[in-house]
Amino acid sequence: MYTTGEVARICGITVRTVQFYDTKGLVTPSGSTEGGRRLYSSQDLSRMKIVCFLREAGIPVRTVAAILREDNSQEVITLLLQEQKWQLEQEISSHQNKVQLLDCLIFCLKERGADSKGMMEEEIIYKVEEEVHNIEEKQDKKKLWKIRRNLLLVGLPLNILEISAIVYGINSGSWWPLVLVLVTMVPLAVVVSRYYLKSVNYRCPQCHAVFKANPKEAFWSSHTPNTRRLTCPQCGTKGFCVETTRLPQI
C-alpha cells in the first residue's frame, strides 16, 4: 500500500493533485490507516499513472473520467500508448538514418578521397534521397500538431470577437455586432471542421483499423484533443477512436 505522498512522488505530481483526482473520483484510495490516512494499492497506483499519462496528453479531467467509464477504456488507453510509441519510433528512425547519412558522407570524404568523387556520386545521391524520405515521414508525424495550431489561429480570434460582441451588447444594449459575428462564424466553422476531418484519420481501439471519419457523425460526436467517439466502419464498434497520421486502410 502507498500513502498519498508516495503516490505523488512515484507519479511525479504533487500531493494536491493526488487529492484532487480523489475528489473527482478518478483514483480513489482502496484503504486507510487507523489514523485515517489514505492508502493506495498497486492497482490504484497503476490507475494513477494512466490518469497522469492522459492528462499529459492534454485530455481534460472530465474527459479522462469519461474514458475510464467506457466499457473498452483499456483498449482506448492502450491505443493511445501505442500511438505515442509509434510516433517516437518514427522520430528515432529518422534520427538513425541521419546518423547513417553523416557516416556515409564522412567515409566518402575521409577514406576514399577526391579521386573517388565520381564513383561515389550515385551512393551519395541514394543516401540523400533516403534521408529526404525520412524527413517526410517525420513531417507527417508533426501534421496533427500543425493542423491543431491552424485551428487555434482561426478559432482564437473568433472567440475573442464573440466575447467582445457579447460584452458590447450587455453594456450598450445593441446586439447587431454579435449577430454579425455569429453569421460569420457558422459557415467558417463548417469549413474549418471539413478541413480538420479531411486532414486527420482515426484508429479503432477494437480492431485497430485506420479510417476516415464520417463528417456527419464526427461533427456531433464528443471528442478530446486526441480521441473522438466514432463508429468503426470495419468492425462496427462505437467508442473513442484515436487520432493518427497513419493512412486509412483500403
JSON list of N, CA and C in Angstrom, two decimals, residues 114-185:
[
{"chain": "A", "resi": 114, "resn": "ALA", "atom": "N", "xyz": [39.37, 12.55, -52.89]},
{"chain": "A", "resi": 114, "resn": "ALA", "atom": "CA", "xyz": [38.80, 13.27, -54.03]},
{"chain": "A", "resi": 114, "resn": "ALA", "atom": "C", "xyz": [38.79, 12.43, -55.29]},
{"chain": "A", "resi": 115, "resn": "ASP", "atom": "N", "xyz": [39.71, 11.48, -55.46]},
{"chain": "A", "resi": 115, "resn": "ASP", "atom": "CA", "xyz": [39.77, 10.69, -56.70]},
{"chain": "A", "resi": 115, "resn": "ASP", "atom": "C", "xyz": [38.54, 9.82, -56.89]},
{"chain": "A", "resi": 116, "resn": "SER", "atom": "N", "xyz": [37.88, 9.45, -55.79]},
{"chain": "A", "resi": 116, "resn": "SER", "atom": "CA", "xyz": [36.70, 8.57, -55.90]},
{"chain": "A", "resi": 116, "resn": "SER", "atom": "C", "xyz": [35.41, 9.36, -55.92]},
{"chain": "A", "resi": 117, "resn": "LYS", "atom": "N", "xyz": [35.53, 10.66, -56.14]},
{"chain": "A", "resi": 117, "resn": "LYS", "atom": "CA", "xyz": [34.37, 11.54, -56.09]},
{"chain": "A", "resi": 117, "resn": "LYS", "atom": "C", "xyz": [33.27, 11.10, -57.05]},
{"chain": "A", "resi": 118, "resn": "GLY", "atom": "N", "xyz": [33.65, 10.84, -58.30]},
{"chain": "A", "resi": 118, "resn": "GLY", "atom": "CA", "xyz": [32.67, 10.44, -59.30]},
{"chain": "A", "resi": 118, "resn": "GLY", "atom": "C", "xyz": [32.06, 9.10, -59.00]},
{"chain": "A", "resi": 119, "resn": "MET", "atom": "N", "xyz": [32.89, 8.16, -58.48]},
{"chain": "A", "resi": 119, "resn": "MET", "atom": "CA", "xyz": [32.41, 6.82, -58.20]},
{"chain": "A", "resi": 119, "resn": "MET", "atom": "C", "xyz": [31.37, 6.81, -57.09]},
{"chain": "A", "resi": 120, "resn": "MET", "atom": "N", "xyz": [31.45, 7.78, -56.16]},
{"chain": "A", "resi": 120, "resn": "MET", "atom": "CA", "xyz": [30.57, 7.77, -55.01]},
{"chain": "A", "resi": 120, "resn": "MET", "atom": "C", "xyz": [29.32, 8.62, -55.19]},
{"chain": "A", "resi": 121, "resn": "GLU", "atom": "N", "xyz": [29.22, 9.29, -56.32]},
{"chain": "A", "resi": 121, "resn": "GLU", "atom": "CA", "xyz": [28.10, 10.20, -56.52]},
{"chain": "A", "resi": 121, "resn": "GLU", "atom": "C", "xyz": [26.75, 9.49, -56.39]},
{"chain": "A", "resi": 122, "resn": "GLU", "atom": "N", "xyz": [26.64, 8.30, -57.05]},
{"chain": "A", "resi": 122, "resn": "GLU", "atom": "CA", "xyz": [25.36, 7.58, -57.02]},
{"chain": "A", "resi": 122, "resn": "GLU", "atom": "C", "xyz": [24.99, 7.14, -55.61]},
{"chain": "A", "resi": 123, "resn": "GLU", "atom": "N", "xyz": [26.00, 6.70, -54.85]},
{"chain": "A", "resi": 123, "resn": "GLU", "atom": "CA", "xyz": [25.73, 6.25, -53.49]},
{"chain": "A", "resi": 123, "resn": "GLU", "atom": "C", "xyz": [25.28, 7.42, -52.62]},
{"chain": "A", "resi": 124, "resn": "ILE", "atom": "N", "xyz": [25.92, 8.58, -52.79]},
{"chain": "A", "resi": 124, "resn": "ILE", "atom": "CA", "xyz": [25.56, 9.75, -52.00]},
{"chain": "A", "resi": 124, "resn": "ILE", "atom": "C", "xyz": [24.16, 10.21, -52.36]},
{"chain": "A", "resi": 125, "resn": "ILE", "atom": "N", "xyz": [23.84, 10.21, -53.66]},
{"chain": "A", "resi": 125, "resn": "ILE", "atom": "CA", "xyz": [22.51, 10.62, -54.10]},
{"chain": "A", "resi": 125, "resn": "ILE", "atom": "C", "xyz": [21.45, 9.71, -53.51]},
{"chain": "A", "resi": 126, "resn": "TYR", "atom": "N", "xyz": [21.75, 8.39, -53.51]},
{"chain": "A", "resi": 126, "resn": "TYR", "atom": "CA", "xyz": [20.80, 7.43, -52.93]},
{"chain": "A", "resi": 126, "resn": "TYR", "atom": "C", "xyz": [20.56, 7.72, -51.46]},
{"chain": "A", "resi": 127, "resn": "LYS", "atom": "N", "xyz": [21.63, 7.99, -50.72]},
{"chain": "A", "resi": 127, "resn": "LYS", "atom": "CA", "xyz": [21.51, 8.27, -49.30]},
{"chain": "A", "resi": 127, "resn": "LYS", "atom": "C", "xyz": [20.73, 9.56, -49.05]},
{"chain": "A", "resi": 128, "resn": "VAL", "atom": "N", "xyz": [20.99, 10.56, -49.87]},
{"chain": "A", "resi": 128, "resn": "VAL", "atom": "CA", "xyz": [20.29, 11.83, -49.71]},
{"chain": "A", "resi": 128, "resn": "VAL", "atom": "C", "xyz": [18.80, 11.64, -49.97]},
{"chain": "A", "resi": 129, "resn": "GLU", "atom": "N", "xyz": [18.46, 10.88, -51.03]},
{"chain": "A", "resi": 129, "resn": "GLU", "atom": "CA", "xyz": [17.06, 10.63, -51.33]},
{"chain": "A", "resi": 129, "resn": "GLU", "atom": "C", "xyz": [16.38, 9.86, -50.20]},
{"chain": "A", "resi": 130, "resn": "GLU", "atom": "N", "xyz": [17.12, 8.92, -49.61]},
{"chain": "A", "resi": 130, "resn": "GLU", "atom": "CA", "xyz": [16.58, 8.16, -48.49]},
{"chain": "A", "resi": 130, "resn": "GLU", "atom": "C", "xyz": [16.33, 9.08, -47.30]},
{"chain": "A", "resi": 131, "resn": "GLU", "atom": "N", "xyz": [17.24, 10.02, -47.08]},
{"chain": "A", "resi": 131, "resn": "GLU", "atom": "CA", "xyz": [17.08, 10.95, -45.97]},
{"chain": "A", "resi": 131, "resn": "GLU", "atom": "C", "xyz": [15.89, 11.87, -46.19]},
{"chain": "A", "resi": 132, "resn": "VAL", "atom": "N", "xyz": [15.69, 12.30, -47.44]},
{"chain": "A", "resi": 132, "resn": "VAL", "atom": "CA", "xyz": [14.53, 13.13, -47.76]},
{"chain": "A", "resi": 132, "resn": "VAL", "atom": "C", "xyz": [13.24, 12.39, -47.43]},
{"chain": "A", "resi": 133, "resn": "HIS", "atom": "N", "xyz": [13.20, 11.09, -47.76]},
{"chain": "A", "resi": 133, "resn": "HIS", "atom": "CA", "xyz": [12.02, 10.28, -47.47]},
{"chain": "A", "resi": 133, "resn": "HIS", "atom": "C", "xyz": [11.77, 10.21, -45.96]},
{"chain": "A", "resi": 134, "resn": "ASN", "atom": "N", "xyz": [12.84, 10.07, -45.18]},
{"chain": "A", "resi": 134, "resn": "ASN", "atom": "CA", "xyz": [12.70, 10.00, -43.73]},
{"chain": "A", "resi": 134, "resn": "ASN", "atom": "C", "xyz": [12.23, 11.34, -43.15]},
{"chain": "A", "resi": 135, "resn": "ILE", "atom": "N", "xyz": [12.69, 12.42, -43.72]},
{"chain": "A", "resi": 135, "resn": "ILE", "atom": "CA", "xyz": [12.26, 13.74, -43.28]},
{"chain": "A", "resi": 135, "resn": "ILE", "atom": "C", "xyz": [10.76, 13.91, -43.53]},
{"chain": "A", "resi": 136, "resn": "GLU", "atom": "N", "xyz": [10.30, 13.40, -44.68]},
{"chain": "A", "resi": 136, "resn": "GLU", "atom": "CA", "xyz": [8.88, 13.49, -45.00]},
{"chain": "A", "resi": 136, "resn": "GLU", "atom": "C", "xyz": [8.05, 12.70, -43.99]},
{"chain": "A", "resi": 137, "resn": "GLU", "atom": "N", "xyz": [8.56, 11.54, -43.55]},
{"chain": "A", "resi": 137, "resn": "GLU", "atom": "CA", "xyz": [7.86, 10.75, -42.55]},
{"chain": "A", "resi": 137, "resn": "GLU", "atom": "C", "xyz": [7.77, 11.52, -41.23]},
{"chain": "A", "resi": 138, "resn": "LYS", "atom": "N", "xyz": [8.86, 12.20, -40.88]},
{"chain": "A", "resi": 138, "resn": "LYS", "atom": "CA", "xyz": [8.87, 12.99, -39.66]},
{"chain": "A", "resi": 138, "resn": "LYS", "atom": "C", "xyz": [7.88, 14.14, -39.75]},
{"chain": "A", "resi": 139, "resn": "GLN", "atom": "N", "xyz": [7.79, 14.72, -40.93]},
{"chain": "A", "resi": 139, "resn": "GLN", "atom": "CA", "xyz": [6.85, 15.82, -41.13]},
{"chain": "A", "resi": 139, "resn": "GLN", "atom": "C", "xyz": [5.41, 15.33, -40.99]},
{"chain": "A", "resi": 140, "resn": "ASP", "atom": "N", "xyz": [5.14, 14.09, -41.42]},
{"chain": "A", "resi": 140, "resn": "ASP", "atom": "CA", "xyz": [3.80, 13.52, -41.26]},
{"chain": "A", "resi": 140, "resn": "ASP", "atom": "C", "xyz": [3.43, 13.41, -39.79]},
{"chain": "A", "resi": 141, "resn": "LYS", "atom": "N", "xyz": [4.44, 13.09, -38.96]},
{"chain": "A", "resi": 141, "resn": "LYS", "atom": "CA", "xyz": [4.19, 12.95, -37.53]},
{"chain": "A", "resi": 141, "resn": "LYS", "atom": "C", "xyz": [3.79, 14.29, -36.91]},
{"chain": "A", "resi": 142, "resn": "LYS", "atom": "N", "xyz": [4.33, 15.37, -37.47]},
{"chain": "A", "resi": 142, "resn": "LYS", "atom": "CA", "xyz": [4.03, 16.71, -36.96]},
{"chain": "A", "resi": 142, "resn": "LYS", "atom": "C", "xyz": [2.74, 17.29, -37.55]},
{"chain": "A", "resi": 143, "resn": "LYS", "atom": "N", "xyz": [2.14, 16.53, -38.45]},
{"chain": "A", "resi": 143, "resn": "LYS", "atom": "CA", "xyz": [0.98, 17.05, -39.16]},
{"chain": "A", "resi": 143, "resn": "LYS", "atom": "C", "xyz": [-0.17, 17.38, -38.22]},
{"chain": "A", "resi": 144, "resn": "LEU", "atom": "N", "xyz": [-0.45, 16.49, -37.26]},
{"chain": "A", "resi": 144, "resn": "LEU", "atom": "CA", "xyz": [-1.56, 16.74, -36.33]},
{"chain": "A", "resi": 144, "resn": "LEU", "atom": "C", "xyz": [-1.34, 18.02, -35.54]},
{"chain": "A", "resi": 145, "resn": "TRP", "atom": "N", "xyz": [-0.09, 18.23, -35.10]},
{"chain": "A", "resi": 145, "resn": "TRP", "atom": "CA", "xyz": [0.21, 19.43, -34.32]},
{"chain": "A", "resi": 145, "resn": "TRP", "atom": "C", "xyz": [-0.01, 20.68, -35.17]},
{"chain": "A", "resi": 146, "resn": "LYS", "atom": "N", "xyz": [0.41, 20.64, -36.42]},
{"chain": "A", "resi": 146, "resn": "LYS", "atom": "CA", "xyz": [0.24, 21.80, -37.30]},
{"chain": "A", "resi": 146, "resn": "LYS", "atom": "C", "xyz": [-1.24, 22.07, -37.58]},
{"chain": "A", "resi": 147, "resn": "ILE", "atom": "N", "xyz": [-2.00, 20.99, -37.78]},
{"chain": "A", "resi": 147, "resn": "ILE", "atom": "CA", "xyz": [-3.44, 21.15, -38.04]},
{"chain": "A", "resi": 147, "resn": "ILE", "atom": "C", "xyz": [-4.12, 21.80, -36.84]},
{"chain": "A", "resi": 148, "resn": "ARG", "atom": "N", "xyz": [-3.80, 21.33, -35.64]},
{"chain": "A", "resi": 148, "resn": "ARG", "atom": "CA", "xyz": [-4.40, 21.90, -34.44]},
{"chain": "A", "resi": 148, "resn": "ARG", "atom": "C", "xyz": [-3.96, 23.34, -34.23]},
{"chain": "A", "resi": 149, "resn": "ARG", "atom": "N", "xyz": [-2.71, 23.64, -34.59]},
{"chain": "A", "resi": 149, "resn": "ARG", "atom": "CA", "xyz": [-2.23, 25.02, -34.47]},
{"chain": "A", "resi": 149, "resn": "ARG", "atom": "C", "xyz": [-3.01, 25.93, -35.41]},
{"chain": "A", "resi": 150, "resn": "ASN", "atom": "N", "xyz": [-3.25, 25.45, -36.64]},
{"chain": "A", "resi": 150, "resn": "ASN", "atom": "CA", "xyz": [-4.01, 26.25, -37.60]},
{"chain": "A", "resi": 150, "resn": "ASN", "atom": "C", "xyz": [-5.43, 26.50, -37.11]},
{"chain": "A", "resi": 151, "resn": "LEU", "atom": "N", "xyz": [-6.04, 25.47, -36.52]},
{"chain": "A", "resi": 151, "resn": "LEU", "atom": "CA", "xyz": [-7.40, 25.64, -35.98]},
{"chain": "A", "resi": 151, "resn": "LEU", "atom": "C", "xyz": [-7.42, 26.67, -34.85]},
{"chain": "A", "resi": 152, "resn": "LEU", "atom": "N", "xyz": [-6.37, 26.63, -34.02]},
{"chain": "A", "resi": 152, "resn": "LEU", "atom": "CA", "xyz": [-6.29, 27.58, -32.92]},
{"chain": "A", "resi": 152, "resn": "LEU", "atom": "C", "xyz": [-6.12, 29.01, -33.43]},
{"chain": "A", "resi": 153, "resn": "LEU", "atom": "N", "xyz": [-5.32, 29.17, -34.49]},
{"chain": "A", "resi": 153, "resn": "LEU", "atom": "CA", "xyz": [-5.10, 30.51, -35.06]},
{"chain": "A", "resi": 153, "resn": "LEU", "atom": "C", "xyz": [-6.39, 31.08, -35.64]},
{"chain": "A", "resi": 154, "resn": "VAL", "atom": "N", "xyz": [-7.26, 30.19, -36.13]},
{"chain": "A", "resi": 154, "resn": "VAL", "atom": "CA", "xyz": [-8.54, 30.65, -36.68]},
{"chain": "A", "resi": 154, "resn": "VAL", "atom": "C", "xyz": [-9.56, 30.84, -35.56]},
{"chain": "A", "resi": 155, "resn": "GLY", "atom": "N", "xyz": [-9.62, 29.88, -34.64]},
{"chain": "A", "resi": 155, "resn": "GLY", "atom": "CA", "xyz": [-10.66, 29.91, -33.63]},
{"chain": "A", "resi": 155, "resn": "GLY", "atom": "C", "xyz": [-10.47, 30.94, -32.54]},
{"chain": "A", "resi": 156, "resn": "LEU", "atom": "N", "xyz": [-9.21, 31.20, -32.14]},
{"chain": "A", "resi": 156, "resn": "LEU", "atom": "CA", "xyz": [-8.97, 32.12, -31.04]},
{"chain": "A", "resi": 156, "resn": "LEU", "atom": "C", "xyz": [-9.44, 33.55, -31.34]},
{"chain": "A", "resi": 157, "resn": "PRO", "atom": "N", "xyz": [-9.10, 34.11, -32.52]},
{"chain": "A", "resi": 157, "resn": "PRO", "atom": "CA", "xyz": [-9.61, 35.47, -32.82]},
{"chain": "A", "resi": 157, "resn": "PRO", "atom": "C", "xyz": [-11.14, 35.53, -32.86]},
{"chain": "A", "resi": 158, "resn": "LEU", "atom": "N", "xyz": [-11.76, 34.46, -33.39]},
{"chain": "A", "resi": 158, "resn": "LEU", "atom": "CA", "xyz": [-13.22, 34.44, -33.45]},
{"chain": "A", "resi": 158, "resn": "LEU", "atom": "C", "xyz": [-13.84, 34.40, -32.05]},
{"chain": "A", "resi": 159, "resn": "ASN", "atom": "N", "xyz": [-13.23, 33.64, -31.15]},
{"chain": "A", "resi": 159, "resn": "ASN", "atom": "CA", "xyz": [-13.73, 33.60, -29.78]},
{"chain": "A", "resi": 159, "resn": "ASN", "atom": "C", "xyz": [-13.59, 34.95, -29.10]},
{"chain": "A", "resi": 160, "resn": "ILE", "atom": "N", "xyz": [-12.48, 35.63, -29.38]},
{"chain": "A", "resi": 160, "resn": "ILE", "atom": "CA", "xyz": [-12.27, 36.96, -28.81]},
{"chain": "A", "resi": 160, "resn": "ILE", "atom": "C", "xyz": [-13.33, 37.93, -29.34]},
{"chain": "A", "resi": 161, "resn": "LEU", "atom": "N", "xyz": [-13.60, 37.85, -30.65]},
{"chain": "A", "resi": 161, "resn": "LEU", "atom": "CA", "xyz": [-14.63, 38.71, -31.24]},
{"chain": "A", "resi": 161, "resn": "LEU", "atom": "C", "xyz": [-16.01, 38.42, -30.64]},
{"chain": "A", "resi": 162, "resn": "GLU", "atom": "N", "xyz": [-16.30, 37.13, -30.45]},
{"chain": "A", "resi": 162, "resn": "GLU", "atom": "CA", "xyz": [-17.60, 36.76, -29.89]},
{"chain": "A", "resi": 162, "resn": "GLU", "atom": "C", "xyz": [-17.77, 37.29, -28.48]},
{"chain": "A", "resi": 163, "resn": "ILE", "atom": "N", "xyz": [-16.73, 37.13, -27.65]},
{"chain": "A", "resi": 163, "resn": "ILE", "atom": "CA", "xyz": [-16.80, 37.62, -26.27]},
{"chain": "A", "resi": 163, "resn": "ILE", "atom": "C", "xyz": [-16.92, 39.14, -26.25]},
{"chain": "A", "resi": 164, "resn": "SER", "atom": "N", "xyz": [-16.15, 39.80, -27.14]},
{"chain": "A", "resi": 164, "resn": "SER", "atom": "CA", "xyz": [-16.21, 41.26, -27.21]},
{"chain": "A", "resi": 164, "resn": "SER", "atom": "C", "xyz": [-17.60, 41.73, -27.61]},
{"chain": "A", "resi": 165, "resn": "ALA", "atom": "N", "xyz": [-18.21, 41.01, -28.57]},
{"chain": "A", "resi": 165, "resn": "ALA", "atom": "CA", "xyz": [-19.55, 41.39, -29.02]},
{"chain": "A", "resi": 165, "resn": "ALA", "atom": "C", "xyz": [-20.58, 41.19, -27.92]},
{"chain": "A", "resi": 166, "resn": "ILE", "atom": "N", "xyz": [-20.43, 40.14, -27.12]},
{"chain": "A", "resi": 166, "resn": "ILE", "atom": "CA", "xyz": [-21.35, 39.90, -26.01]},
{"chain": "A", "resi": 166, "resn": "ILE", "atom": "C", "xyz": [-21.22, 41.00, -24.95]},
{"chain": "A", "resi": 167, "resn": "VAL", "atom": "N", "xyz": [-19.96, 41.34, -24.62]},
{"chain": "A", "resi": 167, "resn": "VAL", "atom": "CA", "xyz": [-19.72, 42.40, -23.64]},
{"chain": "A", "resi": 167, "resn": "VAL", "atom": "C", "xyz": [-20.29, 43.72, -24.15]},
{"chain": "A", "resi": 168, "resn": "TYR", "atom": "N", "xyz": [-20.08, 43.99, -25.46]},
{"chain": "A", "resi": 168, "resn": "TYR", "atom": "CA", "xyz": [-20.61, 45.22, -26.05]},
{"chain": "A", "resi": 168, "resn": "TYR", "atom": "C", "xyz": [-22.14, 45.24, -25.98]},
{"chain": "A", "resi": 169, "resn": "GLY", "atom": "N", "xyz": [-22.75, 44.10, -26.25]},
{"chain": "A", "resi": 169, "resn": "GLY", "atom": "CA", "xyz": [-24.21, 44.02, -26.22]},
{"chain": "A", "resi": 169, "resn": "GLY", "atom": "C", "xyz": [-24.77, 44.24, -24.83]},
{"chain": "A", "resi": 170, "resn": "ILE", "atom": "N", "xyz": [-24.08, 43.68, -23.83]},
{"chain": "A", "resi": 170, "resn": "ILE", "atom": "CA", "xyz": [-24.54, 43.85, -22.45]},
{"chain": "A", "resi": 170, "resn": "ILE", "atom": "C", "xyz": [-24.44, 45.32, -22.02]},
{"chain": "A", "resi": 171, "resn": "ASN", "atom": "N", "xyz": [-23.35, 45.96, -22.40]},
{"chain": "A", "resi": 171, "resn": "ASN", "atom": "CA", "xyz": [-23.11, 47.34, -21.97]},
{"chain": "A", "resi": 171, "resn": "ASN", "atom": "C", "xyz": [-23.94, 48.36, -22.75]},
{"chain": "A", "resi": 172, "resn": "SER", "atom": "N", "xyz": [-24.14, 48.10, -24.05]},
{"chain": "A", "resi": 172, "resn": "SER", "atom": "CA", "xyz": [-24.81, 49.09, -24.89]},
{"chain": "A", "resi": 172, "resn": "SER", "atom": "C", "xyz": [-26.26, 48.75, -25.21]},
{"chain": "A", "resi": 173, "resn": "GLY", "atom": "N", "xyz": [-26.61, 47.47, -25.07]},
{"chain": "A", "resi": 173, "resn": "GLY", "atom": "CA", "xyz": [-27.96, 47.05, -25.43]},
{"chain": "A", "resi": 173, "resn": "GLY", "atom": "C", "xyz": [-28.13, 46.81, -26.92]},
{"chain": "A", "resi": 174, "resn": "SER", "atom": "N", "xyz": [-27.07, 46.96, -27.68]},
{"chain": "A", "resi": 174, "resn": "SER", "atom": "CA", "xyz": [-27.10, 46.73, -29.13]},
{"chain": "A", "resi": 174, "resn": "SER", "atom": "C", "xyz": [-26.44, 45.39, -29.43]},
{"chain": "A", "resi": 175, "resn": "TRP", "atom": "N", "xyz": [-27.19, 44.50, -30.08]},
{"chain": "A", "resi": 175, "resn": "TRP", "atom": "CA", "xyz": [-26.70, 43.14, -30.31]},
{"chain": "A", "resi": 175, "resn": "TRP", "atom": "C", "xyz": [-26.35, 42.86, -31.76]},
{"chain": "A", "resi": 176, "resn": "TRP", "atom": "N", "xyz": [-26.39, 43.88, -32.60]},
{"chain": "A", "resi": 176, "resn": "TRP", "atom": "CA", "xyz": [-26.09, 43.61, -34.01]},
{"chain": "A", "resi": 176, "resn": "TRP", "atom": "C", "xyz": [-24.65, 43.16, -34.25]},
{"chain": "A", "resi": 177, "resn": "PRO", "atom": "N", "xyz": [-23.63, 43.62, -33.46]},
{"chain": "A", "resi": 177, "resn": "PRO", "atom": "CA", "xyz": [-22.28, 43.08, -33.67]},
{"chain": "A", "resi": 177, "resn": "PRO", "atom": "C", "xyz": [-22.19, 41.58, -33.40]},
{"chain": "A", "resi": 178, "resn": "LEU", "atom": "N", "xyz": [-22.94, 41.12, -32.36]},
{"chain": "A", "resi": 178, "resn": "LEU", "atom": "CA", "xyz": [-22.92, 39.68, -32.06]},
{"chain": "A", "resi": 178, "resn": "LEU", "atom": "C", "xyz": [-23.57, 38.89, -33.17]},
{"chain": "A", "resi": 179, "resn": "VAL", "atom": "N", "xyz": [-24.68, 39.41, -33.71]},
{"chain": "A", "resi": 179, "resn": "VAL", "atom": "CA", "xyz": [-25.35, 38.73, -34.83]},
{"chain": "A", "resi": 179, "resn": "VAL", "atom": "C", "xyz": [-24.41, 38.64, -36.02]},
{"chain": "A", "resi": 180, "resn": "LEU", "atom": "N", "xyz": [-23.68, 39.73, -36.30]},
{"chain": "A", "resi": 180, "resn": "LEU", "atom": "CA", "xyz": [-22.73, 39.74, -37.42]},
{"chain": "A", "resi": 180, "resn": "LEU", "atom": "C", "xyz": [-21.62, 38.72, -37.21]},
{"chain": "A", "resi": 181, "resn": "VAL", "atom": "N", "xyz": [-21.12, 38.63, -35.98]},
{"chain": "A", "resi": 181, "resn": "VAL", "atom": "CA", "xyz": [-20.05, 37.67, -35.67]},
{"chain": "A", "resi": 181, "resn": "VAL", "atom": "C", "xyz": [-20.55, 36.24, -35.84]},
{"chain": "A", "resi": 182, "resn": "LEU", "atom": "N", "xyz": [-21.77, 35.96, -35.34]},
{"chain": "A", "resi": 182, "resn": "LEU", "atom": "CA", "xyz": [-22.33, 34.61, -35.43]},
{"chain": "A", "resi": 182, "resn": "LEU", "atom": "C", "xyz": [-22.59, 34.20, -36.87]},
{"chain": "A", "resi": 183, "resn": "VAL", "atom": "N", "xyz": [-23.08, 35.14, -37.67]},
{"chain": "A", "resi": 183, "resn": "VAL", "atom": "CA", "xyz": [-23.33, 34.86, -39.10]},
{"chain": "A", "resi": 183, "resn": "VAL", "atom": "C", "xyz": [-22.02, 34.52, -39.80]},
{"chain": "A", "resi": 184, "resn": "THR", "atom": "N", "xyz": [-20.94, 35.15, -39.39]},
{"chain": "A", "resi": 184, "resn": "THR", "atom": "CA", "xyz": [-19.63, 34.87, -39.98]},
{"chain": "A", "resi": 184, "resn": "THR", "atom": "C", "xyz": [-19.06, 33.55, -39.48]},
{"chain": "A", "resi": 185, "resn": "MET", "atom": "N", "xyz": [-19.30, 33.26, -38.19]},
{"chain": "A", "resi": 185, "resn": "MET", "atom": "CA", "xyz": [-18.68, 32.08, -37.56]},
{"chain": "A", "resi": 185, "resn": "MET", "atom": "C", "xyz": [-19.27, 30.77, -38.06]}
]
